[in-house]
Structure formats: structure tokens, C-alpha cells
Coordinates of C-alpha atoms and ligand atoms in Angstrom, one line a residue:
M1 CA -15.4 -16.5 -15.1
S2 CA -13.8 -13.9 -17.4
T3 CA -12.2 -14.2 -20.9
A4 CA -10.4 -11.4 -20.3
R5 CA -6.9 -11.8 -20.5
L6 CA -4.8 -10.2 -17.5
R7 CA -1.7 -8.3 -18.1
L8 CA 1.0 -7.1 -15.8
Y9 CA 4.1 -5.6 -15.2
N10 CA 7.1 -7.1 -13.8
T11 CA 9.6 -5.7 -12.3
L12 CA 12.0 -9.1 -12.1
T13 CA 11.5 -9.0 -16.1
R14 CA 11.0 -5.2 -17.0
T15 CA 8.4 -5.9 -19.3
K16 CA 4.6 -6.2 -18.9
E17 CA 3.4 -10.3 -19.5
D18 CA 1.0 -12.5 -19.4
F19 CA -0.7 -14.1 -16.0
V20 CA -0.3 -17.1 -16.4
P21 CA -1.3 -18.9 -12.8
I22 CA 0.3 -22.5 -11.4
D23 CA -2.7 -24.0 -10.6
P24 CA -5.4 -21.3 -12.2
D25 CA -8.0 -23.4 -9.8
R26 CA -5.6 -21.5 -6.6
V27 CA -4.3 -18.5 -8.1
R28 CA -1.8 -17.2 -5.5
M29 CA -0.5 -13.4 -4.0
Y30 CA 1.6 -12.7 -1.3
V31 CA 1.9 -9.3 -0.2
C32 CA 3.9 -7.5 2.2
G33 CA 1.8 -6.0 4.9
P34 CA 2.0 -3.0 7.6
T35 CA 5.2 -3.5 10.6
V36 CA 2.7 -3.2 14.3
Y37 CA 4.2 -0.4 16.2
D38 CA 2.7 2.7 15.2
F39 CA -0.7 4.3 13.0
A40 CA -0.2 3.7 9.5
H41 CA -0.1 6.8 6.7
I42 CA -1.4 7.1 3.8
G43 CA 1.4 5.9 1.6
N44 CA 1.0 2.2 4.0
A45 CA -2.2 2.6 2.1
R46 CA -1.5 3.0 -1.4
P47 CA 0.0 -1.1 -1.7
V48 CA -3.4 -1.7 0.7
I49 CA -5.9 -0.4 -1.9
I50 CA -3.5 -2.0 -5.2
F51 CA -3.8 -4.9 -4.0
D52 CA -7.2 -5.0 -2.7
V53 CA -8.4 -4.2 -6.5
L54 CA -6.6 -7.1 -7.4
N55 CA -8.1 -9.2 -5.4
R56 CA -11.2 -7.7 -6.1
L57 CA -10.0 -8.7 -10.2
L58 CA -8.6 -12.3 -9.6
R59 CA -12.1 -13.2 -8.6
H60 CA -13.9 -11.9 -10.9
L61 CA -11.4 -13.8 -13.7
Y62 CA -10.6 -16.7 -12.2
G63 CA -14.0 -17.3 -9.0
K64 CA -13.7 -16.0 -5.7
D65 CA -13.2 -19.3 -4.3
H66 CA -9.5 -20.3 -6.6
V67 CA -7.9 -16.5 -5.1
T68 CA -5.6 -16.7 -1.9
Y69 CA -4.4 -13.0 -1.3
V70 CA -2.0 -13.4 2.2
R71 CA -1.4 -9.7 3.6
N72 CA 1.1 -10.5 6.6
I73 CA 1.7 -9.2 10.0
T74 CA 4.8 -7.9 10.9
D75 CA 4.5 -8.0 15.0
V76 CA 8.7 -8.1 15.8
D77 CA 10.4 -5.8 14.4
D78 CA 13.4 -3.8 16.4
K79 CA 11.0 -0.8 15.9
I80 CA 8.5 -2.4 18.0
N81 CA 10.3 -2.8 21.4
T82 CA 11.3 0.8 20.8
R83 CA 7.8 1.9 21.0
A84 CA 6.6 -0.7 23.6
A85 CA 9.0 0.8 25.7
E86 CA 8.6 4.9 25.5
R87 CA 5.5 3.4 25.9
G88 CA 5.5 2.3 29.1
I89 CA 3.0 -0.7 27.7
T90 CA 4.4 -4.5 26.9
I91 CA 5.3 -5.6 22.8
R92 CA 1.3 -8.3 23.2
Q93 CA -0.3 -4.8 24.1
L94 CA 1.4 -2.1 21.0
T95 CA 0.7 -4.5 18.4
E96 CA -2.4 -5.7 19.3
E97 CA -4.2 -2.3 19.6
T98 CA -1.5 -0.7 16.3
N99 CA -3.1 -4.9 14.5
A100 CA -6.9 -3.5 15.7
I101 CA -6.6 0.2 14.3
F102 CA -4.6 -0.2 11.0
Q103 CA -7.1 -3.2 9.9
E104 CA -10.3 -0.4 10.8
D105 CA -8.1 2.1 8.9
V106 CA -7.7 -0.2 5.8
R107 CA -11.4 -1.2 5.6
A108 CA -12.9 2.2 5.8
L109 CA -11.0 2.6 2.7
G110 CA -12.8 0.0 1.0
C111 CA -10.2 -3.3 1.4
L112 CA -11.8 -7.3 2.0
D113 CA -10.0 -8.8 4.3
P114 CA -7.0 -11.1 2.9
D115 CA -7.6 -14.9 3.3
V116 CA -5.3 -15.1 5.7
Q117 CA -2.7 -12.3 8.2
P118 CA -0.5 -14.2 9.4
R119 CA 1.5 -12.4 12.4
A120 CA 5.5 -13.4 12.6
T121 CA 5.4 -14.5 15.8
E122 CA 3.2 -17.1 15.1
H123 CA 4.9 -18.3 12.0
I124 CA 8.9 -19.0 14.1
A125 CA 8.7 -22.6 13.0
E126 CA 8.3 -22.0 9.9
M127 CA 11.6 -19.0 10.3
I128 CA 13.8 -21.9 11.3
A129 CA 13.8 -24.6 9.5
I130 CA 14.1 -22.1 7.2
I131 CA 17.3 -21.4 8.4
E132 CA 18.8 -24.2 8.7
R133 CA 17.6 -25.6 5.4
L134 CA 20.4 -23.1 3.9
I135 CA 22.5 -23.7 6.6
A136 CA 22.8 -28.1 5.1
G137 CA 22.9 -26.1 1.5
G138 CA 25.9 -24.2 2.8
H139 CA 23.6 -21.4 1.9
A140 CA 24.1 -19.5 5.7
Y141 CA 25.9 -19.3 8.4
A142 CA 26.6 -19.6 12.1
S143 CA 28.7 -16.6 13.8
A144 CA 28.4 -15.6 17.3
G145 CA 24.8 -16.1 17.7
H146 CA 24.1 -14.2 14.9
V147 CA 23.1 -16.8 11.4
L148 CA 23.6 -14.6 8.2
F149 CA 23.0 -15.9 4.4
S150 CA 26.2 -15.7 2.4
V151 CA 26.0 -13.9 -0.6
P152 CA 27.5 -15.0 -2.3
S153 CA 26.6 -18.0 -2.2
M154 CA 24.6 -17.8 -4.7
S155 CA 24.9 -17.2 -8.7
D156 CA 22.5 -14.5 -9.5
Y157 CA 22.0 -12.8 -6.0
G158 CA 20.4 -9.5 -7.6
R159 CA 18.2 -10.7 -10.3
L160 CA 15.4 -8.6 -9.1
S161 CA 17.2 -5.2 -7.6
R162 CA 19.8 -4.9 -10.5
R163 CA 21.9 -2.8 -9.0
P164 CA 25.5 -2.8 -9.3
L165 CA 27.7 -4.9 -7.2
D166 CA 29.4 -1.9 -5.5
E167 CA 25.9 0.1 -4.9
M168 CA 24.9 -3.4 -2.8
I169 CA 27.8 -3.5 -1.2
A170 CA 27.9 -0.1 0.4
G171 CA 24.4 -0.3 0.8
A172 CA 25.5 -3.5 2.8
R173 CA 28.2 -2.0 4.5
V174 CA 26.3 0.3 7.0
D175 CA 25.6 -2.7 8.9
V176 CA 29.1 -3.5 9.4
A177 CA 29.1 -6.7 11.9
P178 CA 32.5 -8.8 12.8
Y179 CA 30.3 -11.9 12.7
K180 CA 30.1 -11.3 9.1
Q181 CA 32.6 -13.8 6.9
G182 CA 30.8 -11.0 3.5
D183 CA 30.3 -7.9 2.5
M184 CA 26.5 -8.4 1.8
D185 CA 25.2 -11.0 4.0
F186 CA 22.1 -10.3 6.0
V187 CA 21.5 -11.3 8.7
L188 CA 18.9 -14.4 9.7
W189 CA 18.1 -14.0 13.2
K190 CA 20.1 -12.8 15.7
P191 CA 20.4 -12.9 19.6
S192 CA 18.3 -11.6 21.8
K193 CA 18.6 -9.7 26.0
D194 CA 16.5 -11.1 27.9
S195 CA 14.7 -7.2 28.2
E196 CA 13.9 -8.1 24.7
P197 CA 11.4 -10.8 22.6
G198 CA 12.7 -14.0 22.2
W199 CA 12.6 -17.7 21.1
E200 CA 15.0 -20.2 21.7
S201 CA 16.2 -22.0 18.1
P202 CA 19.4 -24.3 17.5
W203 CA 22.2 -21.0 18.0
G204 CA 20.8 -20.1 21.2
R205 CA 17.2 -17.8 22.6
G206 CA 16.9 -15.2 19.8
R207 CA 14.5 -13.6 16.7
P208 CA 14.2 -13.7 12.8
G209 CA 15.8 -10.6 10.6
W210 CA 13.0 -9.3 8.7
H211 CA 12.9 -10.7 5.1
I212 CA 13.5 -14.3 6.8
E213 CA 9.6 -12.9 8.1
C214 CA 7.8 -13.2 4.5
S215 CA 9.9 -15.9 3.6
A216 CA 8.3 -18.1 6.7
M217 CA 4.9 -17.1 6.2
S218 CA 4.3 -17.7 2.5
W219 CA 5.2 -20.6 2.8
K220 CA 3.1 -21.3 5.1
H221 CA 0.6 -19.6 2.9
L222 CA 1.1 -20.0 -0.9
G223 CA 3.5 -22.9 -1.1
E224 CA 7.5 -23.2 -2.7
T225 CA 6.0 -21.2 -5.1
F226 CA 3.2 -18.5 -6.1
D227 CA 2.1 -16.3 -8.2
I228 CA 2.2 -13.2 -7.3
H229 CA 4.4 -10.9 -4.6
G230 CA 3.4 -7.3 -3.8
G231 CA 4.6 -4.5 -2.3
G232 CA 6.4 -0.6 -2.1
I233 CA 8.4 0.1 -4.6
D234 CA 10.8 0.6 -1.4
L235 CA 10.9 -3.5 -0.5
V236 CA 12.8 -4.3 -4.0
F237 CA 16.2 -3.9 -1.7
P238 CA 16.8 -4.8 0.4
H239 CA 13.5 -6.2 1.2
H240 CA 12.5 -8.3 -2.0
E241 CA 15.9 -9.5 -3.5
N242 CA 16.5 -10.7 0.4
E243 CA 13.8 -13.5 0.7
I244 CA 13.9 -14.5 -3.3
A245 CA 17.3 -15.7 -1.8
Q246 CA 16.6 -16.9 0.6
S247 CA 13.4 -18.9 -0.5
R248 CA 15.0 -20.0 -3.6
C249 CA 17.9 -20.9 -2.0
A250 CA 16.1 -22.9 1.4
F251 CA 13.6 -25.1 -1.7
G252 CA 15.9 -24.9 -5.3
H253 CA 13.3 -23.3 -7.4
D254 CA 14.9 -20.7 -9.9
V255 CA 11.5 -18.6 -8.2
M256 CA 10.5 -18.2 -5.7
A257 CA 7.2 -15.8 -7.1
N258 CA 6.3 -15.6 -10.9
V259 CA 5.2 -11.6 -10.6
W260 CA 6.4 -9.2 -8.6
M261 CA 4.7 -6.8 -8.4
H262 CA 6.1 -3.1 -6.8
N263 CA 3.8 -0.1 -6.4
G264 CA 4.9 3.9 -6.9
F265 CA 5.3 6.3 -4.0
L266 CA 2.6 8.8 -2.5
Q267 CA 4.8 11.9 -2.2
V268 CA 3.9 15.0 -0.7
E269 CA 4.9 18.0 -2.6
G270 CA 7.3 15.8 -4.5
E271 CA 8.7 14.0 -1.7
K272 CA 7.9 10.6 -0.6
M273 CA 5.2 10.3 2.1
S274 CA 7.4 9.0 5.4
K275 CA 7.6 9.3 8.7
S276 CA 10.9 9.8 8.6
L277 CA 10.6 12.8 6.5
G278 CA 7.8 13.9 9.7
N279 CA 5.5 14.2 5.6
F280 CA 2.7 12.6 7.1
R281 CA -1.0 11.6 7.8
T282 CA -2.1 9.2 9.3
I283 CA -4.8 7.0 7.2
R284 CA -6.6 8.0 10.6
E285 CA -7.0 11.3 9.9
V286 CA -7.5 11.5 6.4
L287 CA -10.4 9.5 7.5
A288 CA -12.4 12.0 9.6
D289 CA -11.9 14.4 6.4
W290 CA -12.5 12.0 3.7
Q291 CA -15.5 9.3 3.8
G292 CA -12.8 6.8 2.5
E293 CA -14.2 5.6 -0.8
V294 CA -13.2 9.4 -1.2
A295 CA -9.3 8.8 -0.6
R296 CA -9.5 5.4 -2.0
L297 CA -11.2 7.4 -5.6
A298 CA -7.9 9.9 -5.1
M299 CA -5.7 6.3 -5.0
L300 CA -6.6 4.8 -7.4
K301 CA -6.8 8.1 -10.5
T302 CA -3.5 7.3 -10.8
H303 CA -1.8 4.5 -12.1
Y304 CA -0.2 2.3 -9.4
R305 CA 3.4 2.5 -10.8
Q306 CA 3.5 6.0 -10.6
P307 CA 4.1 8.2 -8.3
I308 CA 1.1 10.8 -6.7
D309 CA 1.0 14.3 -5.7
W310 CA -1.3 14.2 -1.9
T311 CA -3.5 16.7 -1.9
A312 CA -5.9 18.4 -1.7
A313 CA -7.9 19.1 -4.7
S314 CA -7.5 15.8 -5.5
L315 CA -9.2 14.9 -2.3
R316 CA -11.9 18.1 -3.7
E317 CA -12.4 16.9 -7.0
S318 CA -12.8 13.0 -5.7
K319 CA -15.8 14.5 -4.0
R320 CA -17.2 15.2 -5.9
E321 CA -17.3 13.3 -8.4
L322 CA -18.3 10.2 -5.6
D323 CA -21.5 12.8 -5.0
R324 CA -23.0 12.5 -8.4
W325 CA -22.1 8.9 -9.5
Y326 CA -24.1 8.5 -6.2
L327 CA -26.7 9.5 -7.2
I328 CA -27.7 7.1 -9.8
A329 CA -25.1 4.6 -8.8
S330 CA -27.1 3.0 -6.2
Q331 CA -30.3 3.4 -7.8
Y332 CA -29.4 -0.5 -8.8
A333 CA -28.3 -3.6 -7.4
S334 CA -25.5 -4.6 -9.0
T335 CA -23.5 -7.5 -10.3
E336 CA -20.5 -8.9 -12.4
D337 CA -21.8 -9.4 -15.0
M338 CA -23.0 -6.5 -16.1
L339 CA -19.4 -4.5 -16.5
S340 CA -18.1 -3.2 -19.4
P341 CA -15.8 -5.0 -21.6
E342 CA -13.5 -1.7 -22.3
F343 CA -12.9 -1.0 -18.1
E344 CA -12.5 -4.7 -18.0
A345 CA -9.3 -4.4 -20.9
A346 CA -8.6 -1.5 -18.8
L347 CA -8.3 -3.0 -15.4
C348 CA -7.0 -6.5 -17.1
D349 CA -4.4 -4.3 -18.5
D350 CA -1.6 -3.9 -15.4
L351 CA -4.7 -2.8 -13.3
N352 CA -5.0 0.5 -14.7
T353 CA -8.0 2.3 -13.3
A354 CA -7.3 5.3 -14.1
E355 CA -7.9 4.5 -17.9
A356 CA -11.0 2.6 -15.8
I357 CA -12.2 5.8 -14.2
T358 CA -12.3 7.7 -16.9
H359 CA -14.5 5.1 -17.7
L360 CA -16.6 5.2 -15.5
R361 CA -16.7 9.1 -16.0
R362 CA -17.8 8.4 -19.2
L363 CA -20.5 5.6 -17.8
Y364 CA -22.1 8.9 -16.3
S365 CA -23.1 10.5 -18.8
E366 CA -24.5 8.4 -20.5
A367 CA -26.1 7.4 -17.8
N368 CA -27.9 11.7 -17.4
E369 CA -28.4 11.2 -21.7
G370 CA -30.3 8.0 -20.8
V371 CA -28.5 5.6 -22.5
A372 CA -29.8 1.7 -21.0
Y373 CA -27.5 -0.3 -18.9
A374 CA -25.0 2.7 -18.6
G375 CA -26.4 3.1 -15.1
A376 CA -25.6 0.3 -14.0
R377 CA -22.9 -0.8 -15.6
L378 CA -21.6 2.5 -13.6
A379 CA -22.8 0.6 -10.5
A380 CA -21.0 -2.9 -11.5
C381 CA -18.1 -1.3 -12.3
G382 CA -17.9 1.0 -9.3
R383 CA -18.6 -1.6 -7.3
M384 CA -15.4 -3.5 -8.5
L385 CA -12.6 -0.8 -7.5
G386 CA -14.0 -1.3 -4.5
L387 CA -16.8 1.4 -4.6
F388 CA -20.7 2.3 -3.6
Q389 CA -20.2 0.4 -1.3
Q390 CA -23.1 2.7 1.4
D391 CA -26.2 3.0 0.5
L392 CA -28.1 6.5 -0.8
A393 CA -28.7 8.1 2.6
A394 CA -25.1 6.5 4.8
W395 CA -23.4 8.6 1.3
N396 CA -25.5 12.2 2.3
G397 CA -26.0 11.5 5.6
W398 CA -21.8 11.3 7.1
R399 CA -19.8 14.2 8.5
P400 CA -15.6 14.9 8.5
A401 CA -15.1 13.8 12.1
S402 CA -13.2 16.1 12.9
A403 CA -13.7 18.9 15.3
G404 CA -9.9 20.2 14.3
I405 CA -8.6 22.3 12.6
D406 CA -6.5 20.0 9.0
E407 CA -3.7 22.3 9.4
L408 CA -2.0 20.6 6.1
M409 CA -4.7 21.1 4.4
V410 CA -5.2 24.6 5.7
H411 CA -2.0 24.9 3.6
R412 CA -2.7 23.2 0.8
L413 CA -5.6 25.4 0.4
I414 CA -3.5 28.5 0.9
K415 CA -1.3 27.5 -2.3
D416 CA -4.2 26.5 -4.2
R417 CA -5.6 29.7 -3.2
L418 CA -2.5 31.9 -3.9
A419 CA -2.0 30.0 -7.3
A420 CA -4.9 31.3 -7.9
R421 CA -5.1 34.3 -7.9
A422 CA -1.3 34.1 -9.2
A423 CA -3.6 32.8 -12.1
K424 CA -6.0 36.4 -11.8
N425 CA -8.4 33.2 -11.4
W426 CA -10.5 35.0 -8.9
A427 CA -13.1 32.8 -9.2
E428 CA -11.4 29.6 -8.4
S429 CA -9.5 32.3 -5.7
D430 CA -12.4 33.1 -4.5
R431 CA -14.2 29.7 -4.0
I432 CA -11.4 28.5 -2.4
R433 CA -11.8 31.3 0.5
D434 CA -15.0 30.5 0.6
E435 CA -14.4 27.0 1.5
L436 CA -12.0 27.9 4.4
V437 CA -14.5 29.7 5.3
A438 CA -17.0 27.5 6.1
M439 CA -14.4 25.5 7.7
G440 CA -14.3 28.2 10.6
I441 CA -11.1 29.6 9.0
Q442 CA -10.6 33.2 8.2
L443 CA -7.4 34.1 6.1
K444 CA -5.2 37.5 5.7
D445 CA -3.6 38.9 2.7
A446 CA -0.3 41.0 3.8
K447 CA 1.7 42.0 1.1
D448 CA 5.2 42.0 1.6
P449 CA 6.3 46.1 1.6
A450 CA 9.6 45.2 -0.5
T451 CA 8.8 42.5 -2.6
G452 CA 5.2 42.6 -3.4
E453 CA 4.9 39.4 -2.6
L454 CA 2.0 38.2 -1.0
T455 CA 1.2 36.2 2.2
T456 CA -1.0 34.0 3.4
T457 CA -1.3 34.2 7.8
W458 CA -5.0 32.4 8.9
E459 CA -6.9 32.4 11.8
V460 CA -9.9 29.4 13.2
K461 CA -13.1 31.9 13.6
R462 CA -15.7 29.8 15.3
Ligands
LIG501 P1 6.2 0.1 6.1 O1 5.7 -0.2 6.8 O2 7.2 1.0 6.0 O3 7.5 -1.5 5.2 O4 5.8 -0.4 4.8 C1 4.4 -0.8 4.3 C2 3.6 -0.5 3.0 O5 3.7 0.3 2.7 C3 4.6 -1.4 1.9 O6 4.5 -1.7 0.8 C4 5.4 0.0 2.0 O7 6.5 -0.1 0.4 C5 4.3 1.1 1.7 N1 5.6 1.9 2.2 C6 5.1 2.6 2.0 N2 5.6 4.5 2.0 C7 4.0 4.8 1.3 C8 4.5 5.4 0.6 N3 5.0 6.8 0.2 N4 3.4 5.5 -1.7 C9 3.4 4.3 -0.8 N5 4.5 3.4 -0.2 C10 4.3 3.6 0.8
LIG502 ZN1 8.1 -8.3 3.4

């Protein structure tokens, strides 16, 4: 047990607060997990890695048997039905296969398994029980096989997202439906056609809405109220706002979770990485080119609430740093009591991993200068972040698995090289060219005769 004081930024209050668990013998955290219909992209890995670090920190602070970390698996969703039909496989086959890939991917990124990974389809009874309570309390109504949450029945709806009412109405109006009494009312239960997955319920055969799934799973595994609820910033509205509405109105508490934490987006050239924008790289593709710990370090160099630009340069830099650090860290079998106070203080300051990594760099320099304990501390602090999980031989023996070329990476390297040339940084421009040559890629530069602008094309030469 450590005595460092943990402070966390709470989206609910928009302030950094001292973290005070409801029961320090059982600290409880829920994080919204993946919808398992397709490969997760590296943006989806951000919350997984961030909350893995928080889980490790909580275990360090409160004792590893005193923390319950729940991350759900959404295995009922219309995207799943559509994809299974497209591929001509059953829903169960699709969700099993996708979940197995996700589990492998996040382990390769160095994440510990959560204590519980509940599946939505195994919590239908709890969802029905919450919906029945909401109807009994006047917070929900059944209409044409649907059950809707009545937003006007909750006087302080909207406390988390603090969106102006007209914006919320405009957002909810996208989903116009004759069975809705209020514009902002949202679906708790909807009818299923015979071809769709469905469960018997007091309102006929149907399936749950997305938000009710998390209210049911967090209730079952963590109770009516708990300590921390996390996810990406895009989940604040409507998903988390609606989870809060359901759980608070069903159980009659002022809060669902005390602290709400949200990570910023992982971006590509200033835009959110997402499937719909088509600018995504799956975790699997990234892991073919880089060790999981390289991606993890690249992710943790930025504070979790800031956006991250996912660049080749940052991955290369992380690889170089880890190669150096491993030489020292792998010599020590570390224990948590070797953590430096500065490192713990950085993590306890709203999970400031950027500052914690700056401290690792300092420890690395000190270890090279022969400062006692620096090497052991580097090992201990790095392991707390989920790094140095391999031995040196395994680390050094790793080779990229991808025989194919990572085109997105090639484009980025070419862009970096053109930028280096524009800045007359010939050494950097040559270095990048050599790196591409080592990957089997030949560059061709051409000057546009009209504008004088340099363009670069590439081809694979093996
Ligand atoms: P989804 O499968 O879209 O529900 O996303 C799963 C988790 O990944 C959620 O917590 C999202 O907020 C998060 N997420 C999705 N895209 C990004 C991104 N580009 N950067 C960071 N987090 C993301
Ligand atoms: Zn959720």
C-alpha cells in the first residue's frame, strides 16, 4: 500500500478532485468495452491502455485484491447483425471470433485482463429488471413493442455533458419515431423481427438498446453506485448521459459513479481515427510492424485527456527509446517498492503518463552515469506502465511480421522526408530515405515544371 494521494479529473464536475473510494477495500471501476463486429482500430486501443494503467495504479495504491475492474463486451448491436449477415455467419460466430482477436490484441499491447468482462447477451435479465423499475417509477413507458426512457421525467438530465437543451433535442431528433412521446426520449428495448436476435420480455420478443447494457452490467458486477466510470470522450453524450439517467432513476441515487473519466481522441492528421472516416489502422496491422510495447509507449507519451496525433515518427522514437531502456531495465527483477516518489506523484496527478515518461528518461540517463538505484527504478517504474514485460533476448529478437508494406506508414515517412528537405535538413531526409530502402522501398522524386513543387512516388524493390 502506498500513501501517495490520487487526484483525478472528473468530467461530471469539470475539476481535478481527490479520489476518495466508496470502500477502499473494494475500489470499483467500469470501462465501456468494444462492440465486437470487426477488428478494433488503434484509436480503440487508447481507452484500453489508459484504463489499464489506471487499474495498475489503483492496485498499487489500494492492494491488488482490493480493486475490481470491469470492461464489458457489447455482443448485441445492429452493426453486429448486419456484419454477420454480410459474411454469412451466425452472430455468435462473429462475436466469438472478433472478441478472441480483441483479447489477443490488447494482451499484445501489454494490458492486464480486467477482473470481469461481462457480455451483454448474458445480462438480459438484469436489463429487463432495470426497465421494469423505470416503468414502475414513471421514468419509462412502453409503446408499440418499444420501451422508451422519458427524459422529461428526470429533472437534472444532462448534468454530465452540459449540452444546451436545444442541441440535445436536435441530436435526438435524428431518431424521429411515432412511438416517442418526447423528442429526447431514448430506446431501452425494441422489438426484433424473427430474423433478428431477440429475447422474450414483458413487451414481447425484442432486444435491448445500447445504453441499458452498461447500466445492467455495471449494476450486476459493481453495484448501484461505484467509483470510476471510463471511456472515450465521444461516449459522454449520449451514451454515458443515458447510462446515468437509467441507473440513477432505477436505483434512486444522486450519482451512478462518482468519477467520470474520458480519454481524448487518437487522430490522424488532425482528424479522429474512425471506421467511418476510413483513416484507421487496426491494432493488428500496427502489431505487425511494431512491438506492442512500442505502441503502448507511443500512446502514453501524451496525457490521456489530450488528443494524440498517431505518427510514424512517434512510433520510431518509442522504439529507439525502448531499445535503449531494455538494455538496463532487463537486468533488474523489480518490485513496486523501487518506484520513485516523483514517478508515483506524476501518475497520481490525474494519470500524468507524459510526466512519468519524462522521469523514465531521467532515470535512464542517471543509470548510465552510474547513479545507484536508477536502473532498478527504471525497471520498476517502466513495469508499472506495462513496459519491460519481456526478456532482452525476446525483445531484441523481434522482427516485423508484415511481409507486406504498410502504405499509411510509407506515406507518412515520405511526408516527413519532404518536410525535412523543405527545412534543408538533409541528414534527416537521407536517414528517412535509408529507412525506406531498408523496407525495400525505392523513392522517385519529381519536380513539377510549372510550380517547382517536389513530389515523391514510390515502388517496392526486393
Ligand atoms: P466503439 O467500438 O466505437 O464504441 O469504441 C470503443 C472505445 O474506443 C470507446 O471508449 C470509444 O470512445 C473509443 N474510441 C473510438 N475511437 C477513438 C479514437 N479515435 N481515439 C480514442 N478513443 C477512441
Ligand atoms: Zn457503456
